PDB file of C-alpha atoms and ligand atoms in Angstrom:
ATOM      1  CA  MET A   1      82.432  35.093  63.033  1.00 52.00           C
ATOM      2  CA  THR A   2      82.584  34.490  66.828  1.00 49.00           C
ATOM      3  CA  SER A   3      79.985  36.113  69.148  1.00 50.00           C
ATOM      4  CA  ALA A   4      83.274  37.300  70.776  1.00 57.00           C
ATOM      5  CA  THR A   5      85.037  39.385  68.025  1.00 90.00           C
ATOM      6  CA  TYR A   6      80.945  40.511  66.308  1.00 97.00           C
ATOM      7  CA  VAL A   7      81.067  44.610  67.136  1.00 98.00           C
ATOM      8  CA  GLY A   8      77.779  46.184  64.905  1.00 98.00           C
ATOM      9  CA  ARG A   9      77.110  49.594  65.037  1.00 98.00           C
ATOM     10  CA  PHE A  10      73.527  51.969  64.512  1.00 98.00           C
ATOM     11  CA  ALA A  11      74.737  55.482  63.138  1.00 97.00           C
ATOM     12  CA  PRO A  12      72.335  57.900  62.351  1.00 95.00           C
ATOM     13  CA  SER A  13      72.851  61.608  61.259  1.00 93.00           C
ATOM     14  CA  PRO A  14      71.163  63.827  63.854  1.00 92.00           C
ATOM     15  CA  THR A  15      68.988  65.893  60.963  1.00 87.00           C
ATOM     16  CA  GLY A  16      65.597  64.265  61.378  1.00 82.00           C
ATOM     17  CA  ALA A  17      63.182  62.080  63.917  1.00 83.00           C
ATOM     18  CA  LEU A  18      63.699  58.086  63.698  1.00 87.00           C
ATOM     19  CA  HIS A  19      61.873  57.121  60.780  1.00 88.00           C
ATOM     20  CA  PHE A  20      60.664  53.963  59.335  1.00 90.00           C
ATOM     21  CA  GLY A  21      63.395  53.799  56.972  1.00 89.00           C
ATOM     22  CA  SER A  22      65.805  54.130  60.138  1.00 92.00           C
ATOM     23  CA  LEU A  23      64.131  52.060  62.193  1.00 95.00           C
ATOM     24  CA  LEU A  24      64.784  49.332  59.372  1.00 95.00           C
ATOM     25  CA  ALA A  25      68.433  49.877  59.345  1.00 96.00           C
ATOM     26  CA  ALA A  26      68.463  49.971  63.385  1.00 97.00           C
ATOM     27  CA  MET A  27      66.575  46.630  63.404  1.00 98.00           C
ATOM     28  CA  ALA A  28      68.728  44.496  61.312  1.00 98.00           C
ATOM     29  CA  SER A  29      71.692  45.843  62.804  1.00 98.00           C
ATOM     30  CA  PHE A  30      70.651  44.691  66.249  1.00 98.00           C
ATOM     31  CA  CYS A  31      69.384  41.976  65.445  1.00 98.00           C
ATOM     32  CA  ASP A  32      72.136  40.780  63.435  1.00 98.00           C
ATOM     33  CA  ALA A  33      74.600  41.918  66.094  1.00 98.00           C
ATOM     34  CA  ARG A  34      72.570  40.095  68.755  1.00 98.00           C
ATOM     35  CA  SER A  35      71.824  37.023  67.617  1.00 98.00           C
ATOM     36  CA  HIS A  36      75.732  36.289  66.869  1.00 97.00           C
ATOM     37  CA  GLY A  37      75.788  37.344  70.828  1.00 97.00           C
ATOM     38  CA  GLY A  38      77.969  40.351  69.600  1.00 97.00           C
ATOM     39  CA  LEU A  39      77.670  44.091  70.737  1.00 98.00           C
ATOM     40  CA  TRP A  40      76.017  47.052  69.228  1.00 98.00           C
ATOM     41  CA  ARG A  41      76.842  50.424  69.521  1.00 98.00           C
ATOM     42  CA  LEU A  42      75.184  53.866  68.972  1.00 97.00           C
ATOM     43  CA  ARG A  43      77.233  56.352  67.041  1.00 98.00           C
ATOM     44  CA  ILE A  44      75.419  59.823  66.473  1.00 96.00           C
ATOM     45  CA  ASP A  45      76.832  60.747  62.789  1.00 96.00           C
ATOM     46  CA  ASP A  46      76.786  64.750  64.528  1.00 95.00           C
ATOM     47  CA  ILE A  47      79.917  65.660  61.674  1.00 93.00           C
ATOM     48  CA  ASP A  48      77.861  68.176  59.848  1.00 91.00           C
ATOM     49  CA  PRO A  49      76.536  70.610  62.663  1.00 86.00           C
ATOM     50  CA  PRO A  50      75.118  72.955  60.440  1.00 85.00           C
ATOM     51  CA  ARG A  51      72.732  70.506  59.415  1.00 86.00           C
ATOM     52  CA  ALA A  52      72.085  69.197  62.730  1.00 86.00           C
ATOM     53  CA  ILE A  53      68.613  69.776  64.192  1.00 87.00           C
ATOM     54  CA  PRO A  54      68.813  70.505  67.713  1.00 85.00           C
ATOM     55  CA  ASN A  55      68.213  67.823  70.414  1.00 89.00           C
ATOM     56  CA  ALA A  56      67.843  65.514  67.522  1.00 87.00           C
ATOM     57  CA  ALA A  57      70.358  63.162  69.255  1.00 88.00           C
ATOM     58  CA  GLU A  58      68.494  62.973  72.475  1.00 91.00           C
ATOM     59  CA  GLN A  59      64.992  62.431  70.344  1.00 90.00           C
ATOM     60  CA  PHE A  60      66.816  59.170  68.635  1.00 91.00           C
ATOM     61  CA  GLN A  61      67.692  58.153  72.190  1.00 93.00           C
ATOM     62  CA  ASN A  62      64.513  58.090  73.403  1.00 93.00           C
ATOM     63  CA  SER A  63      62.843  56.419  70.259  1.00 93.00           C
ATOM     64  CA  LEU A  64      65.785  53.397  70.265  1.00 95.00           C
ATOM     65  CA  ASN A  65      64.478  53.738  74.181  1.00 95.00           C
ATOM     66  CA  ASN A  66      60.746  53.508  73.750  1.00 94.00           C
ATOM     67  CA  PHE A  67      61.391  50.902  70.740  1.00 96.00           C
ATOM     68  CA  GLY A  68      63.203  48.403  73.309  1.00 97.00           C
ATOM     69  CA  PHE A  69      66.661  48.915  71.518  1.00 97.00           C
ATOM     70  CA  HIS A  70      69.507  48.651  73.982  1.00 96.00           C
ATOM     71  CA  TRP A  71      73.156  49.772  73.096  1.00 97.00           C
ATOM     72  CA  ASP A  72      76.501  49.156  74.638  1.00 97.00           C
ATOM     73  CA  GLY A  73      79.026  51.467  75.964  1.00 96.00           C
ATOM     74  CA  PRO A  74      78.698  54.933  75.658  1.00 96.00           C
ATOM     75  CA  ILE A  75      77.499  56.846  72.815  1.00 96.00           C
ATOM     76  CA  ILE A  76      80.125  58.130  70.236  1.00 96.00           C
ATOM     77  CA  PHE A  77      80.041  61.561  69.048  1.00 96.00           C
ATOM     78  CA  GLN A  78      81.768  61.884  65.667  1.00 97.00           C
ATOM     79  CA  SER A  79      81.886  65.605  66.628  1.00 95.00           C
ATOM     80  CA  GLU A  80      84.187  64.596  69.490  1.00 96.00           C
ATOM     81  CA  ARG A  81      86.602  62.675  67.173  1.00 97.00           C
ATOM     82  CA  SER A  82      88.129  65.695  65.220  1.00 96.00           C
ATOM     83  CA  ASP A  83      91.793  64.898  66.548  1.00 97.00           C
ATOM     84  CA  VAL A  84      91.562  61.166  65.235  1.00 98.00           C
ATOM     85  CA  TYR A  85      90.424  61.954  61.924  1.00 98.00           C
ATOM     86  CA  LYS A  86      92.804  64.758  61.646  1.00 97.00           C
ATOM     87  CA  HIS A  87      95.710  62.050  62.721  1.00 98.00           C
ATOM     88  CA  HIS A  88      94.284  59.386  60.240  1.00 98.00           C
ATOM     89  CA  LEU A  89      94.460  62.763  57.109  1.00 98.00           C
ATOM     90  CA  LEU A  90      97.753  63.462  58.407  1.00 97.00           C
ATOM     91  CA  GLN A  91      98.811  60.048  57.484  1.00 97.00           C
ATOM     92  CA  LEU A  92      97.397  59.949  54.002  1.00 98.00           C
ATOM     93  CA  ASN A  93      99.102  63.317  53.953  1.00 97.00           C
ATOM     94  CA  GLN A  94     102.235  62.092  54.808  1.00 97.00           C
ATOM     95  CA  LYS A  95     101.843  59.462  52.050  1.00 96.00           C
ATOM     96  CA  GLN A  96     100.495  62.288  49.373  1.00 95.00           C
ATOM     97  CA  LEU A  97      97.586  60.945  48.635  1.00 96.00           C
ATOM     98  CA  LEU A  98      95.270  64.113  49.153  1.00 97.00           C
ATOM     99  CA  TYR A  99      95.439  67.691  47.630  1.00 97.00           C
ATOM    100  CA  PRO A 100      94.221  70.986  47.959  1.00 97.00           C
ATOM    101  CA  CYS A 101      90.775  72.004  45.897  1.00 97.00           C
ATOM    102  CA  SER A 102      89.917  75.260  44.949  1.00 95.00           C
ATOM    103  CA  CYS A 103      86.916  74.615  41.996  1.00 95.00           C
ATOM    104  CA  SER A 104      83.659  76.292  43.252  1.00 91.00           C
ATOM    105  CA  ARG A 105      80.512  74.112  43.259  1.00 87.00           C
ATOM    106  CA  ARG A 106      79.605  76.425  40.136  1.00 89.00           C
ATOM    107  CA  ASP A 107      83.165  74.938  38.289  1.00 89.00           C
ATOM    108  CA  LEU A 108      81.469  71.788  38.891  1.00 90.00           C
ATOM    109  CA  ARG A 109      77.898  71.935  37.929  1.00 90.00           C
ATOM    110  CA  ASN A 110      76.601  68.778  35.673  1.00 87.00           C
ATOM    111  CA  LYS A 111      80.076  66.967  36.796  1.00 88.00           C
ATOM    112  CA  ASN A 112      78.826  63.652  38.627  1.00 86.00           C
ATOM    113  CA  ILE A 113      82.497  62.739  38.933  1.00 90.00           C
ATOM    114  CA  TYR A 114      85.142  64.923  39.892  1.00 93.00           C
ATOM    115  CA  PRO A 115      87.535  65.616  36.559  1.00 92.00           C
ATOM    116  CA  ASN A 116      90.826  65.925  38.300  1.00 91.00           C
ATOM    117  CA  ILE A 117      91.183  69.968  37.946  1.00 93.00           C
ATOM    118  CA  CYS A 118      93.390  70.422  41.144  1.00 95.00           C
ATOM    119  CA  ARG A 119      94.754  66.815  41.263  1.00 95.00           C
ATOM    120  CA  PRO A 120      98.676  67.226  41.467  1.00 93.00           C
ATOM    121  CA  SER A 121     100.301  65.467  38.449  1.00 89.00           C
ATOM    122  CA  LEU A 122     101.024  62.225  39.818  1.00 81.00           C
ATOM    123  CA  ASN A 123     104.598  61.706  38.137  1.00 80.00           C
ATOM    124  CA  THR A 124     105.757  65.091  39.115  1.00 83.00           C
ATOM    125  CA  PRO A 125     107.355  64.685  42.348  1.00 82.00           C
ATOM    126  CA  ASN A 126     107.240  68.727  42.727  1.00 89.00           C
ATOM    127  CA  SER A 127     103.560  69.354  42.412  1.00 90.00           C
ATOM    128  CA  GLN A 128     102.510  66.429  44.774  1.00 91.00           C
ATOM    129  CA  GLN A 129     105.311  67.776  47.385  1.00 93.00           C
ATOM    130  CA  GLN A 130     103.431  71.851  46.944  1.00 94.00           C
ATOM    131  CA  ALA A 131     100.057  69.817  47.195  1.00 95.00           C
ATOM    132  CA  ALA A 132     101.089  67.957  50.572  1.00 96.00           C
ATOM    133  CA  ASN A 133     102.343  71.215  51.766  1.00 94.00           C
ATOM    134  CA  LEU A 134      98.923  72.653  50.929  1.00 94.00           C
ATOM    135  CA  VAL A 135      97.104  70.731  52.670  1.00 95.00           C
ATOM    136  CA  ALA A 136      99.426  70.651  55.655  1.00 95.00           C
ATOM    137  CA  ALA A 137      98.560  74.011  55.900  1.00 94.00           C
ATOM    138  CA  LYS A 138      94.875  74.062  55.530  1.00 94.00           C
ATOM    139  CA  LEU A 139      95.093  71.106  58.209  1.00 93.00           C
ATOM    140  CA  SER A 140      97.155  72.994  60.700  1.00 92.00           C
ATOM    141  CA  ASP A 141      95.265  76.518  60.209  1.00 89.00           C
ATOM    142  CA  SER A 142      91.925  77.280  58.063  1.00 79.00           C
ATOM    143  CA  ASP A 143      92.007  78.019  54.678  1.00 84.00           C
ATOM    144  CA  ALA A 144      88.442  78.647  53.501  1.00 87.00           C
ATOM    145  CA  THR A 145      89.468  79.000  49.878  1.00 90.00           C
ATOM    146  CA  ARG A 146      90.316  75.310  49.465  1.00 94.00           C
ATOM    147  CA  ALA A 147      88.762  71.623  49.954  1.00 97.00           C
ATOM    148  CA  ILE A 148      90.710  68.119  50.163  1.00 98.00           C
ATOM    149  CA  ARG A 149      90.497  65.715  48.107  1.00 98.00           C
ATOM    150  CA  VAL A 150      91.873  62.022  48.354  1.00 97.00           C
ATOM    151  CA  ILE A 151      93.394  60.816  45.278  1.00 95.00           C
ATOM    152  CA  ILE A 152      91.147  57.724  44.679  1.00 93.00           C
ATOM    153  CA  ASP A 153      92.264  55.629  41.477  1.00 89.00           C
ATOM    154  CA  ASN A 154      91.485  51.486  42.134  1.00 85.00           C
ATOM    155  CA  ASN A 155      89.190  49.267  42.055  1.00 92.00           C
ATOM    156  CA  VAL A 156      87.231  48.199  44.785  1.00 95.00           C
ATOM    157  CA  ILE A 157      86.363  44.311  45.327  1.00 95.00           C
ATOM    158  CA  PHE A 158      83.974  43.264  48.045  1.00 96.00           C
ATOM    159  CA  ASN A 159      81.179  40.771  48.874  1.00 97.00           C
ATOM    160  CA  ASP A 160      78.289  42.051  50.654  1.00 97.00           C
ATOM    161  CA  LEU A 161      76.455  39.737  52.885  1.00 98.00           C
ATOM    162  CA  ILE A 162      73.058  40.511  51.535  1.00 96.00           C
ATOM    163  CA  GLN A 163      73.873  42.625  48.070  1.00 95.00           C
ATOM    164  CA  GLY A 164      76.237  39.774  46.794  1.00 96.00           C
ATOM    165  CA  PRO A 165      79.702  40.429  45.180  1.00 97.00           C
ATOM    166  CA  GLN A 166      80.387  43.891  44.804  1.00 96.00           C
ATOM    167  CA  HIS A 167      83.152  45.173  41.926  1.00 95.00           C
ATOM    168  CA  MET A 168      83.378  49.149  41.632  1.00 92.00           C
ATOM    169  CA  GLU A 169      85.718  50.990  39.467  1.00 91.00           C
ATOM    170  CA  VAL A 170      85.602  53.794  42.797  1.00 87.00           C
ATOM    171  CA  GLY A 171      88.229  56.049  40.261  1.00 85.00           C
ATOM    172  CA  SER A 172      86.239  56.264  37.248  1.00 86.00           C
ATOM    173  CA  GLN A 173      82.828  55.749  38.669  1.00 87.00           C
ATOM    174  CA  LEU A 174      83.113  58.148  42.055  1.00 85.00           C
ATOM    175  CA  GLY A 175      86.205  59.668  41.364  1.00 90.00           C
ATOM    176  CA  ASP A 176      88.534  62.035  43.883  1.00 95.00           C
ATOM    177  CA  THR A 177      86.240  62.313  46.895  1.00 94.00           C
ATOM    178  CA  VAL A 178      86.235  65.290  49.531  1.00 96.00           C
ATOM    179  CA  VAL A 179      87.647  64.768  52.570  1.00 97.00           C
ATOM    180  CA  VAL A 180      87.724  68.260  54.163  1.00 97.00           C
ATOM    181  CA  ARG A 181      85.385  70.747  53.187  1.00 95.00           C
ATOM    182  CA  ARG A 182      86.181  73.835  52.384  1.00 94.00           C
ATOM    183  CA  ASP A 183      84.678  75.128  55.893  1.00 93.00           C
ATOM    184  CA  ASP A 184      87.106  72.795  57.530  1.00 94.00           C
ATOM    185  CA  LEU A 185      84.638  70.366  58.493  1.00 95.00           C
ATOM    186  CA  PHE A 186      85.557  66.481  57.827  1.00 97.00           C
ATOM    187  CA  ALA A 187      83.368  64.854  55.331  1.00 96.00           C
ATOM    188  CA  TYR A 188      81.071  61.931  56.411  1.00 94.00           C
ATOM    189  CA  ALA A 189      83.133  59.723  53.730  1.00 95.00           C
ATOM    190  CA  LEU A 190      86.169  59.735  55.748  1.00 97.00           C
ATOM    191  CA  ALA A 191      84.311  60.419  59.478  1.00 98.00           C
ATOM    192  CA  CYS A 192      82.435  56.934  58.630  1.00 98.00           C
ATOM    193  CA  ALA A 193      85.834  55.002  57.500  1.00 98.00           C
ATOM    194  CA  VAL A 194      87.925  55.712  60.099  1.00 98.00           C
ATOM    195  CA  ASP A 195      85.152  55.115  62.498  1.00 98.00           C
ATOM    196  CA  ASP A 196      83.598  51.998  61.041  1.00 98.00           C
ATOM    197  CA  ALA A 197      87.412  50.498  61.018  1.00 98.00           C
ATOM    198  CA  ASP A 198      87.804  51.586  64.832  1.00 96.00           C
ATOM    199  CA  GLY A 199      86.773  47.764  65.989  1.00 95.00           C
ATOM    200  CA  ILE A 200      82.962  47.426  63.999  1.00 98.00           C
ATOM    201  CA  THR A 201      83.188  44.222  62.953  1.00 98.00           C
ATOM    202  CA  ARG A 202      79.894  44.690  60.548  1.00 98.00           C
ATOM    203  CA  VAL A 203      77.961  47.519  59.235  1.00 98.00           C
ATOM    204  CA  VAL A 204      74.376  46.338  58.667  1.00 98.00           C
ATOM    205  CA  ARG A 205      73.035  49.491  56.722  1.00 97.00           C
ATOM    206  CA  GLY A 206      70.849  50.774  54.409  1.00 95.00           C
ATOM    207  CA  ALA A 207      71.489  50.002  50.235  1.00 94.00           C
ATOM    208  CA  ASP A 208      71.253  53.593  49.556  1.00 91.00           C
ATOM    209  CA  LEU A 209      74.969  53.719  51.479  1.00 93.00           C
ATOM    210  CA  LEU A 210      76.041  51.179  48.515  1.00 92.00           C
ATOM    211  CA  PRO A 211      78.719  53.467  46.746  1.00 88.00           C
ATOM    212  CA  THR A 212      79.934  55.031  49.933  1.00 91.00           C
ATOM    213  CA  SER A 213      81.099  51.730  51.075  1.00 95.00           C
ATOM    214  CA  ALA A 214      83.171  51.516  48.173  1.00 94.00           C
ATOM    215  CA  THR A 215      85.168  55.067  48.950  1.00 94.00           C
ATOM    216  CA  GLN A 216      84.883  54.103  52.364  1.00 96.00           C
ATOM    217  CA  ILE A 217      86.558  50.733  51.939  1.00 97.00           C
ATOM    218  CA  HIS A 218      88.929  52.776  49.882  1.00 96.00           C
ATOM    219  CA  ILE A 219      89.808  55.048  52.246  1.00 97.00           C
ATOM    220  CA  MET A 220      90.359  52.029  54.863  1.00 97.00           C
ATOM    221  CA  THR A 221      92.576  50.583  52.585  1.00 96.00           C
ATOM    222  CA  LEU A 222      94.830  53.916  52.036  1.00 96.00           C
ATOM    223  CA  LEU A 223      94.884  53.794  55.770  1.00 97.00           C
ATOM    224  CA  GLU A 224      96.005  50.359  56.221  1.00 97.00           C
ATOM    225  CA  LEU A 225      93.011  49.933  58.609  1.00 97.00           C
ATOM    226  CA  SER A 226      90.725  46.450  57.614  1.00 96.00           C
ATOM    227  CA  PRO A 227      87.337  46.625  56.854  1.00 97.00           C
ATOM    228  CA  PRO A 228      84.599  45.429  58.774  1.00 98.00           C
ATOM    229  CA  GLU A 229      81.981  42.877  56.604  1.00 98.00           C
ATOM    230  CA  TYR A 230      79.040  45.118  54.954  1.00 98.00           C
ATOM    231  CA  ALA A 231      75.036  43.895  54.693  1.00 98.00           C
ATOM    232  CA  HIS A 232      72.808  46.242  52.938  1.00 97.00           C
ATOM    233  CA  ILE A 233      69.387  46.066  53.141  1.00 96.00           C
ATOM    234  CA  PRO A 234      66.719  47.518  50.974  1.00 93.00           C
ATOM    235  CA  VAL A 235      65.901  50.731  51.520  1.00 89.00           C
ATOM    236  CA  ALA A 236      61.833  51.815  52.858  1.00 82.00           C
ATOM    237  CA  LEU A 237      60.423  53.874  50.179  1.00 77.00           C
ATOM    238  CA  ASN A 238      56.971  55.764  50.348  1.00 74.00           C
ATOM    239  CA  ARG A 239      54.256  55.543  47.787  1.00 70.00           C
ATOM    240  CA  ASP A 240      56.058  57.275  45.260  1.00 72.00           C
ATOM    241  CA  ASN A 241      58.918  55.757  45.519  1.00 71.00           C
ATOM    242  CA  GLN A 242      61.371  57.885  47.202  1.00 73.00           C
ATOM    243  CA  LYS A 243      63.780  57.194  49.718  1.00 72.00           C
ATOM    244  CA  LEU A 244      62.364  57.709  53.261  1.00 66.00           C
ATOM    245  CA  SER A 245      63.980  60.441  54.540  1.00 70.00           C
ATOM    246  CA  LYS A 246      63.563  63.814  55.836  1.00 65.00           C
ATOM    247  CA  GLN A 247      64.250  65.639  52.664  1.00 67.00           C
ATOM    248  CA  THR A 248      60.635  63.261  51.853  1.00 64.00           C
ATOM    249  CA  GLN A 249      59.185  64.453  54.785  1.00 64.00           C
ATOM    250  CA  ALA A 250      59.093  61.014  56.252  1.00 69.00           C
ATOM    251  CA  LYS A 251      57.035  60.795  59.005  1.00 74.00           C
ATOM    252  CA  PRO A 252      58.575  60.053  62.616  1.00 76.00           C
ATOM    253  CA  ILE A 253      57.790  56.404  63.892  1.00 79.00           C
ATOM    254  CA  ASP A 254      54.625  56.406  66.210  1.00 72.00           C
ATOM    255  CA  THR A 255      56.002  55.631  69.910  1.00 70.00           C
ATOM    256  CA  MET A 256      52.252  54.916  70.786  1.00 74.00           C
ATOM    257  CA  GLU A 257      52.418  52.297  68.263  1.00 90.00           C
ATOM    258  CA  VAL A 258      55.463  49.904  69.276  1.00 95.00           C
ATOM    259  CA  LEU A 259      54.491  46.227  68.946  1.00 96.00           C
ATOM    260  CA  PRO A 260      52.703  47.285  66.028  1.00 94.00           C
ATOM    261  CA  THR A 261      55.758  48.987  64.473  1.00 94.00           C
ATOM    262  CA  LEU A 262      57.904  46.590  65.007  1.00 96.00           C
ATOM    263  CA  GLN A 263      56.023  44.026  63.572  1.00 95.00           C
ATOM    264  CA  GLN A 264      55.794  46.235  60.411  1.00 93.00           C
ATOM    265  CA  ALA A 265      59.680  46.552  59.946  1.00 94.00           C
ATOM    266  CA  TRP A 266      60.106  42.825  60.845  1.00 96.00           C
ATOM    267  CA  ARG A 267      58.229  41.967  57.880  1.00 94.00           C
ATOM    268  CA  ALA A 268      59.863  45.108  55.865  1.00 92.00           C
ATOM    269  CA  LEU A 269      63.122  42.524  56.523  1.00 95.00           C
ATOM    270  CA  GLY A 270      61.472  39.380  54.923  1.00 94.00           C
ATOM    271  CA  GLN A 271      61.558  37.792  58.581  1.00 96.00           C
ATOM    272  CA  THR A 272      59.293  34.746  59.592  1.00 95.00           C
ATOM    273  CA  LYS A 273      56.076  36.434  61.255  1.00 94.00           C
ATOM    274  CA  LEU A 274      56.467  36.714  64.927  1.00 96.00           C
ATOM    275  CA  ASP A 275      53.751  35.598  67.315  1.00 96.00           C
ATOM    276  CA  VAL A 276      54.138  37.759  69.936  1.00 97.00           C
ATOM    277  CA  HIS A 277      52.062  40.206  72.548  1.00 96.00           C
ATOM    278  CA  SER A 278      55.003  42.943  74.340  1.00 97.00           C
ATOM    279  CA  VAL A 279      57.528  44.758  72.998  1.00 96.00           C
ATOM    280  CA  GLU A 280      59.943  42.470  75.506  1.00 96.00           C
ATOM    281  CA  SER A 281      58.938  39.089  73.802  1.00 98.00           C
ATOM    282  CA  PHE A 282      59.192  40.510  70.214  1.00 98.00           C
ATOM    283  CA  TRP A 283      62.760  41.498  71.056  1.00 98.00           C
ATOM    284  CA  GLN A 284      63.216  38.073  72.621  1.00 98.00           C
ATOM    285  CA  ALA A 285      61.362  36.217  69.775  1.00 98.00           C
ATOM    286  CA  ALA A 286      63.518  38.395  66.671  1.00 98.00           C
ATOM    287  CA  ILE A 287      66.572  37.807  68.084  1.00 98.00           C
ATOM    288  CA  SER A 288      66.597  33.811  68.036  1.00 97.00           C
ATOM    289  CA  ALA A 289      64.956  33.856  64.582  1.00 98.00           C
ATOM    290  CA  TRP A 290      66.355  36.454  62.715  1.00 98.00           C
ATOM    291  CA  ASN A 291      67.782  35.334  59.648  1.00 98.00           C
ATOM    292  CA  LEU A 292      70.071  37.984  57.357  1.00 97.00           C
ATOM    293  CA  ASN A 293      69.474  35.609  54.416  1.00 96.00           C
ATOM    294  CA  CYS A 294      65.575  35.918  54.447  1.00 96.00           C
ATOM    295  CA  VAL A 295      66.324  39.985  53.619  1.00 95.00           C
ATOM    296  CA  SER A 296      65.351  40.710  50.156  1.00 90.00           C
ATOM    297  CA  ARG A 297      68.282  41.241  48.086  1.00 86.00           C
ATOM    298  CA  CYS A 298      66.904  44.449  46.263  1.00 79.00           C
ATOM    299  CA  LEU A 299      68.053  47.950  46.650  1.00 73.00           C
ATOM    300  CA  SER A 300      64.797  49.685  47.794  1.00 72.00           C
ATOM    301  CA  THR A 301      61.094  48.214  49.161  1.00 73.00           C
ATOM    302  CA  SER A 302      58.185  50.166  49.106  1.00 68.00           C
ATOM    303  CA  TYR A 303      56.062  49.082  52.590  1.00 62.00           C
ATOM    304  CA  GLU A 304      53.538  51.394  52.497  1.00 56.00           C
TER     305      GLU A 304
HETATM  306  N1  LIG B 401      75.050  59.179  59.159  1.00 76.38           N
HETATM  307  C1  LIG B 401      74.373  58.347  58.164  1.00 76.38           C
HETATM  308  C2  LIG B 401      73.128  58.200  57.846  1.00 76.38           C
HETATM  309  O1  LIG B 401      72.399  58.565  58.901  1.00 76.38           O
HETATM  310  C3  LIG B 401      75.268  57.180  57.464  1.00 76.38           C
HETATM  311  C4  LIG B 401      74.893  55.574  58.169  1.00 76.38           C
HETATM  312  C5  LIG B 401      75.477  54.802  57.890  1.00 76.38           C
HETATM  313  O2  LIG B 401      76.333  54.616  57.128  1.00 76.38           O
HETATM  314  O3  LIG B 401      75.024  53.376  58.374  1.00 76.38           O
HETATM  315  O4  LIG B 401      72.733  58.261  56.835  1.00 76.38           O
END
């Protein structure tokens, strides 16, 4: 990939402070972009206002600034892109790939894969047209009794730059995915697929999102958009082998200890030790020393 064409991104959800796990994703995506002479965008995935924590987006920006990250262009907020998501949904609906789903949580209890209860018969044009009409009605005028799902049948094959070749039977392993929730909010899979296909050339993020990538690539393909390349870094685990996240009470990263924390993240990403004494020299050295091939090819790593 030539430097002029590389566009990377870091896309935190504003559901908590920047913790060590999100620092790893920020550092890996930043170093990978900058070492290719590429751009690095910051996108705030605030598509789910009920889960957003007030001021979390500002806190993220402050923490990233304190740690010496610089992003290109304006910050992108998913909450401001509803028209773009709707435009793409209308395209999927025109292709009769969407249907309304009135299944409740209780209906789907103990079911990991949606059993296609509301899926229209794909051999009956009438039932597909009916589904498309209901979807159009929900998109133009809220209908809190139904979510919208996208029909997912195919296999997805892609090469992850860290984890290697991936083959996922998205139809049977993941099933028809919700793209609009009952409460009219756009689902993350749709928003992320649309945003990442909009000029991002390489996504570097945590391996917990590997299955999601298959769904997102599939959605991009249905929309005739080109997927970016993917590189999934190991997810940081705490002492109890849990992914660091708000749910597992991950501590915010310590902005008083910037250089040691950067060095710790650098080690966790398998990179060769840097002999540096300031944050500025850390980034200079890190960008020229960054080697994606040194990142461990495993899905998780313990760092404590
Ligand atoms: N916003 C999501 C998160 O913070 C996804 C990030 C991504 O796609 O890189 O988990």
